[in-house]
Coordinates of C-alpha atoms in Angstrom, one line a residue:
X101 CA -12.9 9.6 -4.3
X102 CA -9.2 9.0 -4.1
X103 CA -8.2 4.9 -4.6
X104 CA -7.1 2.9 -2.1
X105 CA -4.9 1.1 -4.6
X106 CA -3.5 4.7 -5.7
X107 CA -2.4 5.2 -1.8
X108 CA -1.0 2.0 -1.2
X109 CA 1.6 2.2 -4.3
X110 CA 2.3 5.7 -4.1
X111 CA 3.3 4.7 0.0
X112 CA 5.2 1.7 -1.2
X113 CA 7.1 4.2 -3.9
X114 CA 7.9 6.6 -1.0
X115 CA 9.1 3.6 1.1
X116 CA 11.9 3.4 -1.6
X117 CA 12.6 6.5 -2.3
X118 CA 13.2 7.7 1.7
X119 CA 15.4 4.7 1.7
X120 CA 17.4 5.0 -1.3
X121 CA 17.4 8.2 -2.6
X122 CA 18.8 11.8 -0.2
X123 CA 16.1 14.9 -0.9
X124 CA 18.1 17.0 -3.3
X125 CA 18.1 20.2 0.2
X126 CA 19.6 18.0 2.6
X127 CA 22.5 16.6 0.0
X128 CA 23.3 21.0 -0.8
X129 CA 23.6 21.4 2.9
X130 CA 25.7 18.4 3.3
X131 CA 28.1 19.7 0.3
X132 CA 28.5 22.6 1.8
X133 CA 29.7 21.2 5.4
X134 CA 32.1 18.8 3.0
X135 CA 33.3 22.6 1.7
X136 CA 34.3 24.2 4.7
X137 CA 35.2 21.4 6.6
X138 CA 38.3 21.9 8.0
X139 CA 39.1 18.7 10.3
X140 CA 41.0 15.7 8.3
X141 CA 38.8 12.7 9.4
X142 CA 35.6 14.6 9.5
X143 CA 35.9 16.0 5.9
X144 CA 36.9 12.1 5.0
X145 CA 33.7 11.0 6.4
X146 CA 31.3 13.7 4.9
X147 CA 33.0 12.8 1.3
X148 CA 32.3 8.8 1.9
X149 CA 29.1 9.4 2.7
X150 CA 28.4 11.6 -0.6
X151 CA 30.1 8.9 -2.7
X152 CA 27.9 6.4 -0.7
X153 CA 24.7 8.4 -1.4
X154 CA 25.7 8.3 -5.3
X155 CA 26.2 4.5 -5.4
X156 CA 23.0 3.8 -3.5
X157 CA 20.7 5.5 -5.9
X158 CA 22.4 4.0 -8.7
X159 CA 22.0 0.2 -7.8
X160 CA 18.7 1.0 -6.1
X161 CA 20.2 -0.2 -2.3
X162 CA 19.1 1.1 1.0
X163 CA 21.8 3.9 1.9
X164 CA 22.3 2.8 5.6
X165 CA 21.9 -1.1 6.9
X166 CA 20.3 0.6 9.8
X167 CA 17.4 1.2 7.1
X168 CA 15.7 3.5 10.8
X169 CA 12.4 3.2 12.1
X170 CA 9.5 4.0 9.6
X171 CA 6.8 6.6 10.2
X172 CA 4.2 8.3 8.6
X173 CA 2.6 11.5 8.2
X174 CA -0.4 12.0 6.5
X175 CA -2.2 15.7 6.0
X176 CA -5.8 15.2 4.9
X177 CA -7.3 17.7 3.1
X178 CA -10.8 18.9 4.4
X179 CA -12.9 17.6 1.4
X180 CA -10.5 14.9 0.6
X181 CA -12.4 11.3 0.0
X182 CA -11.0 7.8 0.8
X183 CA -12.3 5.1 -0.6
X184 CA -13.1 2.7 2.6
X185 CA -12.4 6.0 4.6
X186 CA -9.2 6.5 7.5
X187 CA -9.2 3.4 8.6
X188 CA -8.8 1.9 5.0
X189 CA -6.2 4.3 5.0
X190 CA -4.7 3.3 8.0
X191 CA -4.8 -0.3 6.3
X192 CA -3.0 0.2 3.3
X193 CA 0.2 2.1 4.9
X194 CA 0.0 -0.6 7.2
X195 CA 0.2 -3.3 3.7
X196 CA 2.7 -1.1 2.6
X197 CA 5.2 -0.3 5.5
X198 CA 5.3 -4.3 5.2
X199 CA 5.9 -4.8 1.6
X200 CA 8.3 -2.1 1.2
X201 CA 10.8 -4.2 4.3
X202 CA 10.1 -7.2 2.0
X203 CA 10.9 -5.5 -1.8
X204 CA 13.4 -2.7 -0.9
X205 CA 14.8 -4.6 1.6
X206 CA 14.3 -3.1 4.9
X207 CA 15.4 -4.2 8.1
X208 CA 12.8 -5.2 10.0
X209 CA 13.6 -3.0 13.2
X210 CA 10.2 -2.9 15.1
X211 CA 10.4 -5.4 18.0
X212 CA 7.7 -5.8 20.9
X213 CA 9.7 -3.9 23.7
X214 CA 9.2 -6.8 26.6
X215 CA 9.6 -10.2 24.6
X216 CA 11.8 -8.5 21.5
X217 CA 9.2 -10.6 19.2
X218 CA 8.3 -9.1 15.6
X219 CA 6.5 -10.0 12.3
X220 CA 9.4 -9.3 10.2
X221 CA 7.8 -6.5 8.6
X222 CA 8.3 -3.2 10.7
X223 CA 4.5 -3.8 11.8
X224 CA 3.4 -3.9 14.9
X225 CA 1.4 -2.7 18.1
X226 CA 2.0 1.2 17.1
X227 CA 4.2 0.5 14.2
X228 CA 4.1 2.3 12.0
X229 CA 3.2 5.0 14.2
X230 CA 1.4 7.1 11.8
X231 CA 0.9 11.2 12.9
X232 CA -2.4 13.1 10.9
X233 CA -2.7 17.2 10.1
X234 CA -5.3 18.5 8.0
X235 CA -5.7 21.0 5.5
X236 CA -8.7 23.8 4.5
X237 CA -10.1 23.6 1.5
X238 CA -8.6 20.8 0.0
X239 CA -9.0 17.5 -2.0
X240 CA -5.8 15.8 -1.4
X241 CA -3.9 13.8 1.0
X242 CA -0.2 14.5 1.2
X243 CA 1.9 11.2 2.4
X244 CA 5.2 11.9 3.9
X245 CA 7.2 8.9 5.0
X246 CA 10.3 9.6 7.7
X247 CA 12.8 6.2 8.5
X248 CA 14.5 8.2 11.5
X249 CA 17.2 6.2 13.4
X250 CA 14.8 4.8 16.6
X251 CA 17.5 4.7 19.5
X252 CA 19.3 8.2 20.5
X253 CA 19.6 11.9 18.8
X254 CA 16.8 12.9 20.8
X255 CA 16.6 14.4 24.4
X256 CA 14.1 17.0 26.6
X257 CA 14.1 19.3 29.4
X258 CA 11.6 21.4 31.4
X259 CA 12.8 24.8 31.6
X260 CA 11.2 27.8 32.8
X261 CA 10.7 30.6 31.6
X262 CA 13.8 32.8 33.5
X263 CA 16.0 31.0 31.7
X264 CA 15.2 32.5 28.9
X265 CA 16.9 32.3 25.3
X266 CA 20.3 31.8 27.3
X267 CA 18.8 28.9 29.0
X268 CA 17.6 27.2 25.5
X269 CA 21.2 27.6 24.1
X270 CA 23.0 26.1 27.3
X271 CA 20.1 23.0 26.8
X272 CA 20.7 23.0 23.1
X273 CA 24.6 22.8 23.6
X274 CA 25.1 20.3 26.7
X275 CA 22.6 17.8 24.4
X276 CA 25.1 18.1 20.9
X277 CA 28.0 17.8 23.1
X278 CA 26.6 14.6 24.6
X279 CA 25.5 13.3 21.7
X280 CA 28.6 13.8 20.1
X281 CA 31.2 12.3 23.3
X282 CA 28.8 9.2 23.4
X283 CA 28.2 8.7 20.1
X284 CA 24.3 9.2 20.3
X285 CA 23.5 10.4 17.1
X286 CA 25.1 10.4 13.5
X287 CA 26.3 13.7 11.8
X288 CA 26.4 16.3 10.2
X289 CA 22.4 16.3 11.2
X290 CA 19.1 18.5 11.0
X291 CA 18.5 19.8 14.4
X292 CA 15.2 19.7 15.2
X293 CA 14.0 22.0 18.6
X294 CA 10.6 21.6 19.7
X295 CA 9.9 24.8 22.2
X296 CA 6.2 24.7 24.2
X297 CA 3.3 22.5 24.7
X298 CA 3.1 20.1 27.0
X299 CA 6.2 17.4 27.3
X300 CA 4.5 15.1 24.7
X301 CA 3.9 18.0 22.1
X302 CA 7.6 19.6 22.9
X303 CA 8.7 16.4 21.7
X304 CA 6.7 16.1 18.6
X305 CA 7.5 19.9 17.6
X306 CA 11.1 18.7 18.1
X307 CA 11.0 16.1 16.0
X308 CA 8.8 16.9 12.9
X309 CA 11.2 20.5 13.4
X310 CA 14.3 18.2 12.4
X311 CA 12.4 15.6 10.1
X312 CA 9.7 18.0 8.4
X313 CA 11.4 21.1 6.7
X314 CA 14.0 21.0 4.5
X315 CA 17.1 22.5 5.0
X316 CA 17.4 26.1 4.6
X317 CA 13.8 27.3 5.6
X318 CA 13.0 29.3 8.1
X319 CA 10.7 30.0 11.3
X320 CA 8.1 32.8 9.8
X321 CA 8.8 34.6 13.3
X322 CA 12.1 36.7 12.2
X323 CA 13.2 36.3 15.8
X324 CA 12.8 32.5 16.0
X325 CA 14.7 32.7 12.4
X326 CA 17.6 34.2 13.7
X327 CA 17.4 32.4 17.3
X328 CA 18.0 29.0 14.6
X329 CA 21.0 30.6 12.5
X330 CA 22.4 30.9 15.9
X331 CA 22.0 28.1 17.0
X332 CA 23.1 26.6 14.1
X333 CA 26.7 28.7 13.8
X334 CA 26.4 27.6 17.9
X335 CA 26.7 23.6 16.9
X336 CA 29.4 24.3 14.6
X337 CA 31.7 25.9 16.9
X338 CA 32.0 23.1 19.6
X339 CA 34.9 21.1 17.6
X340 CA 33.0 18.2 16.7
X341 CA 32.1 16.8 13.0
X342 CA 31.0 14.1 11.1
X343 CA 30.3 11.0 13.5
X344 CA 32.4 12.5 16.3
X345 CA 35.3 13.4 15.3
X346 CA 37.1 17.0 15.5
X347 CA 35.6 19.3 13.2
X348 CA 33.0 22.2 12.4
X349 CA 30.4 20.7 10.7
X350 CA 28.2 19.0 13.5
X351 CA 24.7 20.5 12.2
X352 CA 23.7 20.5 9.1
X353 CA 20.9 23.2 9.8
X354 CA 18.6 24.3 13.1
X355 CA 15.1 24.2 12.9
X356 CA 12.4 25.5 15.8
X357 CA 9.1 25.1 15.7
X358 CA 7.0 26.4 18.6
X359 CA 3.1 25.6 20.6
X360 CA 2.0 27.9 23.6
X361 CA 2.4 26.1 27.1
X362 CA 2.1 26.1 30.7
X363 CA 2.5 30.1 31.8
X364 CA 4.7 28.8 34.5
X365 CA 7.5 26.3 32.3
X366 CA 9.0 26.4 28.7
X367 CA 9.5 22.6 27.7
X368 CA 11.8 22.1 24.8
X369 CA 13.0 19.2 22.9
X370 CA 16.3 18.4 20.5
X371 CA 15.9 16.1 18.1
X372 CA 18.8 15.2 15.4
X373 CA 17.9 13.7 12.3
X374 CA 20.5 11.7 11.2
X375 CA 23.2 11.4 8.9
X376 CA 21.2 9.4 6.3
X377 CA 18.1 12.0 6.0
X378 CA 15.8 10.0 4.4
X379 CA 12.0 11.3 3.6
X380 CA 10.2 11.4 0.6
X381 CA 6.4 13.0 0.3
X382 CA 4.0 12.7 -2.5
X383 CA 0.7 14.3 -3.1
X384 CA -2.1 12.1 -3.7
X385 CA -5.0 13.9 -6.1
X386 CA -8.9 12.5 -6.0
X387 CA -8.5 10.5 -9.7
X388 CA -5.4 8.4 -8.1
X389 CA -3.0 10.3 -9.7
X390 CA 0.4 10.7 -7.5
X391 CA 3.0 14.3 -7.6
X392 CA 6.1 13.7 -6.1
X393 CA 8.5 16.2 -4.1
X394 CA 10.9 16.8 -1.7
X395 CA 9.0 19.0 0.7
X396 CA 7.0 17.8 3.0
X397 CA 5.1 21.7 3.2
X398 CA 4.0 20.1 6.8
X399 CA 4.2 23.5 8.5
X400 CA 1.9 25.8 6.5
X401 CA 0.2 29.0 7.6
X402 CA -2.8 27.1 9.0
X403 CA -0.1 24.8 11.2
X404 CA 0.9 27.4 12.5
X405 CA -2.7 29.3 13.3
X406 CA -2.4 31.4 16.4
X407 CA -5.5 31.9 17.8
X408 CA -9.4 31.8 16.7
X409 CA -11.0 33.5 13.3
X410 CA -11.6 36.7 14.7
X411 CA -13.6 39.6 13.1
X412 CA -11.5 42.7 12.3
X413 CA -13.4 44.9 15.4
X414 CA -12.3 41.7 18.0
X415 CA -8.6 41.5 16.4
X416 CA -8.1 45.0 16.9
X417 CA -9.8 44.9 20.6
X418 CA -7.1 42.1 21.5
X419 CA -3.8 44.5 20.3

């Protein structure tokens, strides 16, 4: 029976972490854009921000004063046990969302959307909004916590399917080149592209694509894999860097993640994570006991499942 207390304090230590402290994959794939960045202001931005990064996690600060929108996503394993059960669960992220805006500090940026009221405590109708997955043979819960900036970096499309891979890059470009001119989103970012589903799910793919998996993975489809180095070397070749300004180091890396759809359309998403990346997972065992890390593992094989448990003879019937 995993602790209710255990969950609330290991939520209230990722809280701080994701606001505080970079994940170790995004920083490497920031120093290399500071490397090979090649426009003045842009390589002067990318090396404040590292300096900035160093100086938050040493006086224990929030790295950005836009401290984002904070989110949760919890995988369940399939014989995990909560004391109180979800909605105690549900509770205590709820407890801790608001004591982490109090203790870290965090800006309280959740707002009711007609009469701009809050609590002062990111909590709300909806807030957190808290996303669930589950996991096979299992005892744990995994907590991930995401603060992604709430306003811009984000944009969809319905396409269909004749406009094939050439169609996704002209979609992919027009949105980073528009993001960029108008100032919609911070880099150098993760790009998240959420292909498939319905409109909702394209824009979940897109998003947990950008905030979920650390820099330098790849799709397990070889062809997706290559379709995101693309797309990547694609949105570092339009002349933009850091924040705007001319450069080559606009994306940080490109991440797809794919769900089957309509036969007659091919939704996709683009999501950009911002310049301040900030995530932080931990693992929650059944005695209480937390293990921290830096990836999230949100996309595993079973994620990713393709179709029913089929016996060998009906596998073989359907190649």
């Amino acid at each position: 029976m995993i602790p209710i207390t255990s969950l609330q304090q290991t939520a209230e230590e990722l809280m701080a972490k994701a606001a505080i402290e970079i994940p170790e994959d995004y920083l490497g794939g920031l120093r290399a854009c500071a490397k090979e960045e090649k426009g003045d202001l842009s390589a002067f931005v990318i090396q404040a921000m590292l300096e900035n990064y160093e100086a938050a996690k040493a006086d224990r600060r929030a790295m950005c004063g836009d401290t984002g929108v904070p989110r949760w996503y919890v995988k369940i394993g399939n014989a995990a046990q909560i004391e109180g059960g979800p909605v105690a669960l549900e509770a205590a992220l709820r407890r801790a969302t608001a004591n982490a805006t109090r203790n870290v500090p965090l800006r309280p940026n959740h707002v009711h959307p007609l009469w701009r009221t809050d609590h002062n405590n990111n909590c709300g109708i909806g807030a957190p909004e808290i996303e669930y997955s589950f996991h096979p043979e299992a005892q744990w819960i995994d907590l991930t916590t995401v603060h992604k900036g709430g306003l811009f970096g984000t944009d969809y499309r319905m396409l269909f399917p004749g406009d094939g891979v050439d169609g996704i890059k002209r979609f992919y470009l027009d949105t980073l080149i528009a993001f960029g001119r108008r100032g919609l989103a911070c880099q150098p970012a993760i790009v998240g592209v959420g292909l498939g589903g319905s409109k909702d799910i394209a824009m979940v793919l897109g998003k947990q694509a950008a905030c979920l998996r650390i820099v330098g993975s790849r799709n397990p489809d070889p062809r997706i894999a290559a379709l995101e180095q693309e797309l990547k070397a694609l949105g570092n070749s339009i002349g933009m860097g850091a924040m705007g300004f001319m450069g080559s180091s606009m994306v940080v890396d490109c991440h797809i993640e794919v769900g089957y759809c309509h036969t007659g359309g091919m939704p996709m998403s683009v999501h950009m994570f911002c310049l301040s990346s900030r995530r932080a997972t931990a693992r929650v065992l059944p005695d209480g006991r937390a293990e921290f890390r830096t990836d999230p593992e949100w996309f595993t094989d079973y994620m990713r499942r393709d179709t029913v448990e089929w016996d060998e003879t009906q596998v073989e019937a359907a190649e």
